[in-house]
Coordinates of C-alpha atoms and ligand atoms in Angstrom, one line a residue:
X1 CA 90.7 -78.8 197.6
X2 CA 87.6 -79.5 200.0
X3 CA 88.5 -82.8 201.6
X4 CA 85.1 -84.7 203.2
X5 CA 86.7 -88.2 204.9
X6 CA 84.1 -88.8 206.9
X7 CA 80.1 -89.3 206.7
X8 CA 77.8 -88.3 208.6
X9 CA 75.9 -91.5 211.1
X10 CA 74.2 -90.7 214.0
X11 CA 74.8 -87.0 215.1
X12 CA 78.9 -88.3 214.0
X13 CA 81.4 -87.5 211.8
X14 CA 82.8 -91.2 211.0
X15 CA 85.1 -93.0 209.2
X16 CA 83.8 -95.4 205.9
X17 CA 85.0 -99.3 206.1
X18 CA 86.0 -98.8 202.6
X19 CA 89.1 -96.3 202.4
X20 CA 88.6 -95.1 199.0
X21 CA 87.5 -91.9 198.5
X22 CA 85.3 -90.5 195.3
X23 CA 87.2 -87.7 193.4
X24 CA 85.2 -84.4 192.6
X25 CA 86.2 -82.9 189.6
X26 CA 86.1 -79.2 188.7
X27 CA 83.8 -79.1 185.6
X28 CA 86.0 -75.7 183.8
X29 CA 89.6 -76.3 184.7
X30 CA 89.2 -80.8 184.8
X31 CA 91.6 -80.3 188.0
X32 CA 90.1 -83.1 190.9
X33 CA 88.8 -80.4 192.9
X34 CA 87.6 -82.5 196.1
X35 CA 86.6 -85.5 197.9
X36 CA 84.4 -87.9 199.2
X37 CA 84.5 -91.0 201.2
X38 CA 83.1 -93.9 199.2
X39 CA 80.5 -95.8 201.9
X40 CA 79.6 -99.5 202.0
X41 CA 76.5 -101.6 202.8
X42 CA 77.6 -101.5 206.5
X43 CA 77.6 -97.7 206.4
X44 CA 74.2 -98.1 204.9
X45 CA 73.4 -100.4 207.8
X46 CA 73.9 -98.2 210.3
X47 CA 73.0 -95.3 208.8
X48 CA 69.4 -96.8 208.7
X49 CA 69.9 -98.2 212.5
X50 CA 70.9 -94.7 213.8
X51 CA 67.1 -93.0 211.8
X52 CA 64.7 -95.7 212.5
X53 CA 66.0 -95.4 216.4
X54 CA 66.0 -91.3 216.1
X55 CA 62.7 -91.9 214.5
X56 CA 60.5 -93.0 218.0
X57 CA 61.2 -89.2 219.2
X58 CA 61.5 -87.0 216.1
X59 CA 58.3 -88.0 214.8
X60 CA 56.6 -87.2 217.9
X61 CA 58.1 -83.7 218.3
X62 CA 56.3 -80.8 218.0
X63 CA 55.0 -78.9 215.0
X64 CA 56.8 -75.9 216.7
X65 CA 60.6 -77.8 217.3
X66 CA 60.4 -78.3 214.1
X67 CA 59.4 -75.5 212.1
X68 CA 62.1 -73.7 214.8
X69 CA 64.9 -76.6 213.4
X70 CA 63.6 -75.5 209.9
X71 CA 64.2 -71.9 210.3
X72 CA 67.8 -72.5 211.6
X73 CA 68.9 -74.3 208.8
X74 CA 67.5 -71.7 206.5
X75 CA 70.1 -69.3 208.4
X76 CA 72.4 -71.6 208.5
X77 CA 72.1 -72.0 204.2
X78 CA 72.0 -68.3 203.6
X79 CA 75.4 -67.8 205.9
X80 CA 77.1 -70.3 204.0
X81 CA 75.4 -68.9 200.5
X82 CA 78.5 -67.8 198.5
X83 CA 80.5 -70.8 199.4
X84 CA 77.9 -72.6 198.4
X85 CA 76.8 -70.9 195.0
X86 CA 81.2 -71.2 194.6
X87 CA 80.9 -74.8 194.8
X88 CA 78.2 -75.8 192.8
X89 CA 79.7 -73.5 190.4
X90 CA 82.9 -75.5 190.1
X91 CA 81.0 -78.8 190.1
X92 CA 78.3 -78.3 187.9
X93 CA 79.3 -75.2 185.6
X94 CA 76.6 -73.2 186.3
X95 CA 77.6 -69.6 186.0
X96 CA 78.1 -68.0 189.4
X97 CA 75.8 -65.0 189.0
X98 CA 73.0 -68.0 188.8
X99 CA 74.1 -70.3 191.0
X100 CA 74.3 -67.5 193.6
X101 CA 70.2 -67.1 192.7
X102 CA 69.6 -70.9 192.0
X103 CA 72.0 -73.1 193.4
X104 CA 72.4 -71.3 196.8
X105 CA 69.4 -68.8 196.9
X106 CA 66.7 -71.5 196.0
X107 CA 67.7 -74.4 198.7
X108 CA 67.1 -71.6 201.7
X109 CA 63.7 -70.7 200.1
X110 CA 62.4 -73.9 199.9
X111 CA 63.5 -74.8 203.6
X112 CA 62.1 -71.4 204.7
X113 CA 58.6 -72.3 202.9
X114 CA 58.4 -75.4 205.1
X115 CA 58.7 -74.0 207.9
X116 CA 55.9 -71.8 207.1
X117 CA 53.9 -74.5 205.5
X118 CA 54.3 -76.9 208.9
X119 CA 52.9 -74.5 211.0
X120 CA 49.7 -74.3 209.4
X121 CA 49.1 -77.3 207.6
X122 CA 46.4 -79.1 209.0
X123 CA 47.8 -82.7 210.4
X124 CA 44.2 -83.8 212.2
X125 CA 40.6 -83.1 210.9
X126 CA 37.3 -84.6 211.6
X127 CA 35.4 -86.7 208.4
X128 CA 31.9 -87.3 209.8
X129 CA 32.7 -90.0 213.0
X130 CA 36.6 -90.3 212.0
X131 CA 39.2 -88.7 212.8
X132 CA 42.0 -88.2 209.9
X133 CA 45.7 -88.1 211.2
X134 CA 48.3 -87.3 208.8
X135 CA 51.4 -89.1 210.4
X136 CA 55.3 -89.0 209.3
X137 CA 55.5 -92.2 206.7
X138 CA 58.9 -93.5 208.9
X139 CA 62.7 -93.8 207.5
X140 CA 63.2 -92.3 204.2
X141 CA 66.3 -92.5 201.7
X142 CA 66.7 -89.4 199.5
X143 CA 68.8 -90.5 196.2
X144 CA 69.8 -87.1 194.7
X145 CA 71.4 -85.9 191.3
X146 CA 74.2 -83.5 190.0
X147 CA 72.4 -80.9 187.9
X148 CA 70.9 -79.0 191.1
X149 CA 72.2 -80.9 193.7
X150 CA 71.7 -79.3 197.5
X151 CA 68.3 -77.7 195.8
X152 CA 67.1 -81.3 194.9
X153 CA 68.3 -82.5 198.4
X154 CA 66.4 -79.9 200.2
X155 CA 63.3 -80.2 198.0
X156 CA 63.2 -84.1 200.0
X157 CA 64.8 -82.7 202.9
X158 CA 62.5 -80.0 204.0
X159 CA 59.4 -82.2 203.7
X160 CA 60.6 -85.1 205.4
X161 CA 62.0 -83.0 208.7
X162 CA 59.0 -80.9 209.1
X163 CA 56.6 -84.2 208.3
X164 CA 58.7 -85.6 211.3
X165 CA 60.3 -88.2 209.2
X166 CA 64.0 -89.2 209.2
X167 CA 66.2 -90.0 207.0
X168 CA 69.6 -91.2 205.1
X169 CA 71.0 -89.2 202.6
X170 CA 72.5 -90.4 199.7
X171 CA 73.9 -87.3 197.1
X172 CA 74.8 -87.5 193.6
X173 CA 78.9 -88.6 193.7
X174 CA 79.7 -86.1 190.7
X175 CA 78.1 -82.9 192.7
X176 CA 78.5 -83.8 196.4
X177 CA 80.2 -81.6 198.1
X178 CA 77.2 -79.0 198.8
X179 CA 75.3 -82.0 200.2
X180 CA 78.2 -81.9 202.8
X181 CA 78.3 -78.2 203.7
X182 CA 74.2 -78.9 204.5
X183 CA 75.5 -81.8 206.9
X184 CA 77.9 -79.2 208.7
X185 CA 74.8 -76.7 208.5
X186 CA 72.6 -79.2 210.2
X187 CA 75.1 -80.5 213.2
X188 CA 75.4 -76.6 214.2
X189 CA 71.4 -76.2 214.0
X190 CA 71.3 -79.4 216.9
X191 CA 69.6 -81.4 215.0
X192 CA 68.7 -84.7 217.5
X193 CA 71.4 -87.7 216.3
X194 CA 69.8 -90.1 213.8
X195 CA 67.5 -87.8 212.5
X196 CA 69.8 -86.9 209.4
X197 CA 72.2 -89.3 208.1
X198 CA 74.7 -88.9 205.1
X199 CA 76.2 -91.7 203.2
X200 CA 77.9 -90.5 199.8
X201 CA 79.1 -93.3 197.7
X202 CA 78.7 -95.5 194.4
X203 CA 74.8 -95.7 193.2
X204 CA 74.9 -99.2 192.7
X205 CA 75.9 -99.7 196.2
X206 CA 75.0 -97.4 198.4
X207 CA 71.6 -96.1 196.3
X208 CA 70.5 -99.7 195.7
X209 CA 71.6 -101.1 199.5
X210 CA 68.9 -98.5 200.3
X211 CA 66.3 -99.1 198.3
X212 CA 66.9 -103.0 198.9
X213 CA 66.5 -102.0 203.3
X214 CA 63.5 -103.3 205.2
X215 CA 64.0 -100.5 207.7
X216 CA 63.7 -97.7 205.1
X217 CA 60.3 -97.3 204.3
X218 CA 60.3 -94.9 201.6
X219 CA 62.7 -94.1 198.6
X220 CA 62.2 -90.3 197.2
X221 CA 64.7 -90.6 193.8
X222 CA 65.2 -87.7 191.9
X223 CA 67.6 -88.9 188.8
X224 CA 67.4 -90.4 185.5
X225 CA 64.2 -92.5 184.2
X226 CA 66.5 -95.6 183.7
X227 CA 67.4 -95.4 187.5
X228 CA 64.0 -94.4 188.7
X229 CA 62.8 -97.9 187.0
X230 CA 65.4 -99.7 188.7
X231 CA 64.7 -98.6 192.1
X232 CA 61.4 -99.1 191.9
X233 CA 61.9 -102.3 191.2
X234 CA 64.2 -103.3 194.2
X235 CA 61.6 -101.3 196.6
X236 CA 58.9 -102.8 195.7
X237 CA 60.5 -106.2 197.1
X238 CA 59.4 -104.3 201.1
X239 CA 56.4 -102.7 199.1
X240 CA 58.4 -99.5 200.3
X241 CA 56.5 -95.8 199.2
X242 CA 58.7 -94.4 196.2
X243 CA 58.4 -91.1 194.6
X244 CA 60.2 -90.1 191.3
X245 CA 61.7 -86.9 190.1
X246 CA 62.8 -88.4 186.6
X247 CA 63.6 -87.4 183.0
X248 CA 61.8 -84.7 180.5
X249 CA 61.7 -83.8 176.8
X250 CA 59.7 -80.7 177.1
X251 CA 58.0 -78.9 174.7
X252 CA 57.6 -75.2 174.7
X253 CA 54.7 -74.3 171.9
X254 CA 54.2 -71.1 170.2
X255 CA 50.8 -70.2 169.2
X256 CA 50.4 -68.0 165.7
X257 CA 49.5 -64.9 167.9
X258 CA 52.5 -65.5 170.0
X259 CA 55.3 -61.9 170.3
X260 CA 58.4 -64.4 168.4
X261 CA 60.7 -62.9 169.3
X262 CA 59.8 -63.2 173.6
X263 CA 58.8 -66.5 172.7
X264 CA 61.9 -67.6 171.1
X265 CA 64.2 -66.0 173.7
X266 CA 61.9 -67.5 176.6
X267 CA 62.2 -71.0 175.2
X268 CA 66.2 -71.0 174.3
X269 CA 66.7 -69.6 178.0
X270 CA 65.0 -72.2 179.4
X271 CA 66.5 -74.7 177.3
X272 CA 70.1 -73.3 177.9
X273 CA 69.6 -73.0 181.6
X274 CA 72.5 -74.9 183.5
X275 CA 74.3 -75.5 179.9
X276 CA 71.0 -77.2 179.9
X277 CA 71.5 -79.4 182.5
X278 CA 67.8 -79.0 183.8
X279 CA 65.2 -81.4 183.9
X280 CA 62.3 -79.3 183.3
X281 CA 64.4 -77.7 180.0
X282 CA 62.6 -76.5 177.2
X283 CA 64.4 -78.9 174.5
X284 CA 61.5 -78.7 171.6
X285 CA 60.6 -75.4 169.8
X286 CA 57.1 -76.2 168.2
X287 CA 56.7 -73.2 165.9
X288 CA 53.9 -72.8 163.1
X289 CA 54.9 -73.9 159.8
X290 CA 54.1 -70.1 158.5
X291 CA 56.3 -69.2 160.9
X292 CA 58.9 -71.5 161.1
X293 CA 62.0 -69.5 159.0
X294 CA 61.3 -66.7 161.2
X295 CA 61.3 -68.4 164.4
X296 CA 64.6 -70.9 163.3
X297 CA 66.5 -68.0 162.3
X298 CA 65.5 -66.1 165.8
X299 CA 66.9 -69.1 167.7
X300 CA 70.0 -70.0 166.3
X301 CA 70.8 -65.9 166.0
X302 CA 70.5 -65.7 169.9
X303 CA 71.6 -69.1 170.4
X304 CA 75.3 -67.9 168.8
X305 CA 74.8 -64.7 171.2
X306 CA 75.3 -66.9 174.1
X307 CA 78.8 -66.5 175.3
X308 CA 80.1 -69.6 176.4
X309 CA 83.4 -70.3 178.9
X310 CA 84.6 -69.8 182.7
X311 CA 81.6 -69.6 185.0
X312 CA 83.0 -66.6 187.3
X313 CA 83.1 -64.8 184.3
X314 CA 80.8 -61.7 184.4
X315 CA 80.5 -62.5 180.4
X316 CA 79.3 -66.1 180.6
X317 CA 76.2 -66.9 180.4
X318 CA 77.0 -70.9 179.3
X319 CA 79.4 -72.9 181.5
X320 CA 80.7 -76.3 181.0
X321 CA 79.0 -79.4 181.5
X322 CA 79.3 -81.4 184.8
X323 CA 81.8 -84.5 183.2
X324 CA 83.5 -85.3 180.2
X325 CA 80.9 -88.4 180.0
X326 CA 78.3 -86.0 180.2
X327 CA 80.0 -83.8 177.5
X328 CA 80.9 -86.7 175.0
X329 CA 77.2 -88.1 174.9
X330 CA 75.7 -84.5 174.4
X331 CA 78.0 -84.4 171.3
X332 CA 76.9 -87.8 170.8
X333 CA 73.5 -86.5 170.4
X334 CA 74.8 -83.5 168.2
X335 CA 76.1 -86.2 165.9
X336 CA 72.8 -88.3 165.8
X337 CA 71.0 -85.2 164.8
X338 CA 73.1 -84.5 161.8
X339 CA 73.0 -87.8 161.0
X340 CA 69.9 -88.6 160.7
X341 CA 68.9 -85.6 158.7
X342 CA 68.2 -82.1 160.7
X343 CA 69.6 -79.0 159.7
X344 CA 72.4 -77.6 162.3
X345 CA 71.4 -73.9 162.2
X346 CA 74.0 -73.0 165.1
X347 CA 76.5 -74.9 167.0
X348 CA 78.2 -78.6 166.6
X349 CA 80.0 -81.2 168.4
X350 CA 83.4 -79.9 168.2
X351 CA 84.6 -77.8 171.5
X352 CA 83.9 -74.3 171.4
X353 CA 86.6 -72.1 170.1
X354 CA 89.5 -72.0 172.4
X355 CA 87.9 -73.9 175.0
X356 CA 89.8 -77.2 174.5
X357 CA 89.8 -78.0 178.5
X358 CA 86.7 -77.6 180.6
X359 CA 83.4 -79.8 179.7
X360 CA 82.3 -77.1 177.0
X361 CA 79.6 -77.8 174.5
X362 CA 78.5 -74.9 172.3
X363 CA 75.4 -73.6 172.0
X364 CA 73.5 -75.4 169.2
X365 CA 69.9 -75.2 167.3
X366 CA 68.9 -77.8 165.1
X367 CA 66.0 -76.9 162.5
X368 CA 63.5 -79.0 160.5
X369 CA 63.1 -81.2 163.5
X370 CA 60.9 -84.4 163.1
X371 CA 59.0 -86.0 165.6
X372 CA 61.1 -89.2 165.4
X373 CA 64.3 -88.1 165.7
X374 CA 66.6 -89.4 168.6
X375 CA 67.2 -85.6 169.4
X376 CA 63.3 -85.0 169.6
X377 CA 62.5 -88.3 171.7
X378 CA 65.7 -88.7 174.0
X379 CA 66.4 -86.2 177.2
X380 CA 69.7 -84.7 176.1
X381 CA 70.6 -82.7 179.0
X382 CA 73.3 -80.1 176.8
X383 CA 72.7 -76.7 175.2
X384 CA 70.8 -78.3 172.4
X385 CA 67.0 -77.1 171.1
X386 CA 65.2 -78.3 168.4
X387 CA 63.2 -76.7 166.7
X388 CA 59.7 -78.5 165.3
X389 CA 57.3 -77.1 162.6
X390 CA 53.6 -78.0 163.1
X391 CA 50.7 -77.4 161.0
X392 CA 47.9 -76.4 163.3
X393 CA 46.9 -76.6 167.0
X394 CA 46.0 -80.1 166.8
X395 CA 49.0 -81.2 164.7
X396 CA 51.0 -79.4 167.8
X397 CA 49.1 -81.5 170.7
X398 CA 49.9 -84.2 169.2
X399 CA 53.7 -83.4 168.8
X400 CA 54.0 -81.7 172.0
X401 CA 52.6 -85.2 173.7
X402 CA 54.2 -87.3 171.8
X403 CA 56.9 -88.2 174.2
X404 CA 57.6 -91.2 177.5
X405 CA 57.6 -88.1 179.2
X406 CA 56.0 -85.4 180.7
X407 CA 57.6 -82.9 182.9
X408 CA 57.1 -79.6 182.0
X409 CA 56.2 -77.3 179.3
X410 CA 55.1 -73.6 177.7
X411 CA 52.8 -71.9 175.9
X412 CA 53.2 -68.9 174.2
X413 CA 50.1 -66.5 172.8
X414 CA 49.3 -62.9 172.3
X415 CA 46.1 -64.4 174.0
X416 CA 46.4 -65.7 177.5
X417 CA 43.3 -67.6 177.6
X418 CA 44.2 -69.3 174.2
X419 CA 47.2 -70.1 175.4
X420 CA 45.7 -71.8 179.1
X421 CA 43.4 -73.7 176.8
X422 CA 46.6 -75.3 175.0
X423 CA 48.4 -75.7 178.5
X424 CA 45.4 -77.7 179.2
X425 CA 45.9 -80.1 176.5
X426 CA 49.5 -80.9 177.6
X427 CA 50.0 -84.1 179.3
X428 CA 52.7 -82.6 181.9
X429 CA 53.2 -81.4 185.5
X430 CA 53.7 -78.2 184.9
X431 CA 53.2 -76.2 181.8
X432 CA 54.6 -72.1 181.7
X433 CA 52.1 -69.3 180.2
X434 CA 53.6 -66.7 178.8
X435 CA 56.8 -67.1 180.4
X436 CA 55.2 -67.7 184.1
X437 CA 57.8 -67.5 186.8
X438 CA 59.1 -70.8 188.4
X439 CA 56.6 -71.0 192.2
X440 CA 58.2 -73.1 195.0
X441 CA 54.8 -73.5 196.2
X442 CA 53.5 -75.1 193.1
X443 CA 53.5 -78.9 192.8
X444 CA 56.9 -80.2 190.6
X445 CA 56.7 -83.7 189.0
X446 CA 56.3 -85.9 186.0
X447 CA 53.7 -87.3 184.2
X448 CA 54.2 -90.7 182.5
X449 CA 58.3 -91.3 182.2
X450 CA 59.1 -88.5 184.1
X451 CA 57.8 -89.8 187.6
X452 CA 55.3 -90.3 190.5
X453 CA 54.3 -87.9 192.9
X454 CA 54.9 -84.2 193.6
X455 CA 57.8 -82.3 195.1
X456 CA 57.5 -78.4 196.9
X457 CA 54.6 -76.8 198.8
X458 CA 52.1 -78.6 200.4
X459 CA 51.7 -81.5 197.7
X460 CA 55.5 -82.2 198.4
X461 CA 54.9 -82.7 202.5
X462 CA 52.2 -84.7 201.7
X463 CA 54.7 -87.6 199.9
X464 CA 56.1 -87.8 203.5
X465 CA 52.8 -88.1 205.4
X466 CA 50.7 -91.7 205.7
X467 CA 47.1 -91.3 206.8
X468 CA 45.3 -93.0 209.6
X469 CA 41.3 -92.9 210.1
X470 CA 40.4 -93.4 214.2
X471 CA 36.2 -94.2 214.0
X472 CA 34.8 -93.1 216.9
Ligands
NAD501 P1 71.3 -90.8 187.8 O1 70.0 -91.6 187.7 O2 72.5 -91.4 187.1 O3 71.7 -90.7 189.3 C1 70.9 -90.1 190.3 C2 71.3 -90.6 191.7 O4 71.0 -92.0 191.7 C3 72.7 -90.5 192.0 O5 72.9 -90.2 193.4 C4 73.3 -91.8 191.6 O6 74.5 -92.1 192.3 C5 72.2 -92.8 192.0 N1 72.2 -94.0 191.3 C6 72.7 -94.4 190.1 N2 72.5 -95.7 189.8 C7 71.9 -96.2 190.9 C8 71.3 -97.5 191.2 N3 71.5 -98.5 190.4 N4 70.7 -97.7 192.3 C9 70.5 -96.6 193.2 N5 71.0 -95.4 193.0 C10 71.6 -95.2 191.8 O7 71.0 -89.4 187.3 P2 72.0 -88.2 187.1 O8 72.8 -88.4 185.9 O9 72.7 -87.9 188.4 O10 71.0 -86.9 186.9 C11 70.5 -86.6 185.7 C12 69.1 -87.1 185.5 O11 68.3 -86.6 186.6 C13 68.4 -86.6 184.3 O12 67.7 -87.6 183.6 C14 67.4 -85.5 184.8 O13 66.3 -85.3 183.9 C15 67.0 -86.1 186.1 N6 66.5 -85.1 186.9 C16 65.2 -85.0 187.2 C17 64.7 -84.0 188.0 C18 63.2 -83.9 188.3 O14 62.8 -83.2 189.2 N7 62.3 -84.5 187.5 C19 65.5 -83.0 188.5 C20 66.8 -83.1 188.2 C21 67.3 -84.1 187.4

């Protein structure tokens, strides 16, 4: 059991005025696996109190203190990398060979990158007779999710520390414990008091007492699209900055020319990353209708290949899902898909054989897809793909847009400029050629439904900086 019973305020470990506690639950055995304290508005209060006050020196620190800070907490993450990678593990599901790569490995790279980004990024230039300063945008409250959950903290965190922001932490109460190692991670680096605050507890408390604050000055919400919506609602009451890491369906499209059988295996492992727990998941398989058979009997072939059970198995390569909510509206989904007329070429809603305990959802591929299906148009966020038959490039633009969102997506061609002049045509963030590697450096966020504003690299910092002209 990892027992957390106090928050983090003001350089302090202290006590919540609400003695509850949230329960963490381990996502393969069910077992309540840890805890939480369960903060209030007054925590949020002061939480708030202690970064606007920390805010008057930290933001007027040097580039160097803080790129120095930044480098110590990326020692501090990889020290504390396995226990990390463990944890997540147990929370989320994510098997541990991944989570080792992902869950632990990513966080430190990301707060290494800002450390190297701060110290050149040009904060003051010269436009004709002004002078441009790019200055920290105040108090910011991070509102972070389960799926990835010390990666999506860092993604805010980095930025805003080496921006010279500060700010109040809120994590996700299903996956928080990671979010807790950081805070022990970030008292050893010295961090100044007030500059980092964390405040786990209930969204609709804490996570909207934040977004309500007239001392925070800017939300950064990475979640669902239904919560993103809300909070932008309740910010916009102080006109506060919000940026929004939200939902995707996306669509990974293989050209005629495409190598199937890469294609197919590069879409169902991005689909089935995290027991598809990922927003940027390739969920719709847009295959030519010439090619359609071949492709839909590819995909639910490797789709029953993926072994599915205990995440510290070397075997595994599909864990459980985070919750049994979680689990019961992925099947949910399954259910809807049959019902409303697709063919179920692998997989079900019924537990996976012999895994009657643990969050498990097997592995499943849908065929003869249509547009307006609920499992085409609704984020799923489970091991399910769908696979879509198009007639021509045209008929798949239009498919592979037709969606509130638009996070990510692929191409796939024998060609590589064919398939950059399709990418082109998507209306997403980020679209994969070919299988293109994940960059940390690139820019990460939503068109449409899927959000506002850009995380990583240098478009990232910039979310945390407000610009001032001085004429001379
Ligand atoms: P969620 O919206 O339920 O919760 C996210 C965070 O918001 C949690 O900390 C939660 O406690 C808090 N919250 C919930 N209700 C709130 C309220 N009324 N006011 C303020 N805060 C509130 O999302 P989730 O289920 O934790 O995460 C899954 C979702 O996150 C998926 O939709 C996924 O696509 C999305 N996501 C997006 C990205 C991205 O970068 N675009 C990355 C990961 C996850």
């Amino acid at each position: 059991m990892k027992i957390y019973d106090r928050l983090y305020i003001d350089g302090q470990w202290t006590a919540s005025s609400d003695p509850g506690f949230i329960d963490v639950t381990n996502a393969s055995s069910e077992q309540v696996m840890g805890r939480v304290p369960c903060a209030t508005a007054a925590e949020v209060d002061r939480a708030v109190a202690a970064a606007r006050t920390a805010f008057a020196s930290w933001s007027t620190t040097t580039v160097e203190r803080r790129e120095a800070l930044l480098r110590r907490l990326h020692e501090g993450l990889l020290e504390r990398c396995d226990e990390i990678a463990d944890t997540v593990t147990k929370e989320v599901g994510m098997p541990i060979k991944l989570s080792r790569r992902i869950q632990a490995g990513l966080p430190a790279m990301v707060m290494e990158s800002y450390a190297r980004l701060i110290a050149n990024y040009p904060l003051e230039e010269r436009l004709g007779n002004s002078l441009l300063l790019r200055e920290p945008v105040g108090v910011v409250a991070c509102i972070t999710p389960w799926n990835y959950p010390l990666h999506q903290i860092v993604a805010k965190l980095a930025p805003a520390l080496a921006a010279g922001c500060t700010l109040v932490l809120k994590p996700s109460s299903q996956a928080p414990l990671s979010a807790f190692i950081l805070a022990e991670i970030i008292e050893q680096a010295g961090l100044p008091p007030g500059v980092f605050n964390l405040v786990s507890g209930r969204g609709a408390v804490v996570g909207e007492a934040l977004a309500l604050h007239p001392e925070v000055d800017m939300v950064s919400f990475t979640g669902s699209t239904a919560t993103g919506k809300r909070l932008t609602v309740l910010a916009a009451e102080t006109v506060k900055r919000v940026s929004l890491e939200l939902g995707g369906k996306s669509a990974s499209v293989i050209l005629d020319d495409a190598d199937l059988r890469v294609a197919v295996k590069g879409t169902l492992g991005a689909c089935y990353l995290n027991s598809g727990q990922t927003c940027s998941a390739l969920t719709r398989m847009l295959v030519p209708a010439s090619l359609y058979e071949q492709a839909a009997s590819l995909a639910a072939e490797m789709g029953r290949g993926f072994v599915v059970g205990d995440p510290f198995s070397d075997q595994t390569r599909l864990g459980p899902l985070v919750s049994a909510a979680q689990r019961e509206r992925v099947r949910n989904h399954i259910r809807k898909g049959i019902e409303e007329g697709a063919e179920l070429l692998t997989g079900g809603p019924m537990a996976p054989e012999g895994l009657d305990k643990g969050y498990y959802v097997q592995p499943t591929v849908f065929g003869q897809v249509d547009s307006q299906m609920t499992i085409a148009r609704e984020e799923i966020f489970g091991p399910v793909l769908s696979v879509i038959p198009y007639r021509d490039e045209d008929d798949a633009a239009a498919i592979a847009n037709d969606s509130i969102y638009g996070l990510a997506g692929a191409v796939w061609s024998g060609d590589d400029e064919r398939a950059l002049s399709f990418g082109r045509r998507m209306r997403t963030g980020q679209v994969d050629i070919n299988g293109g590697q994940f960059n940390i450096l690139a820019p990460f966020g939503g068109y449409k439904q899927s959000g506002k504003g850009r995380e990583l690299g240098k478009f990232g910092l910039e979310e945390f900086l407000e610009i001032k002209s001085l004429q001379m």
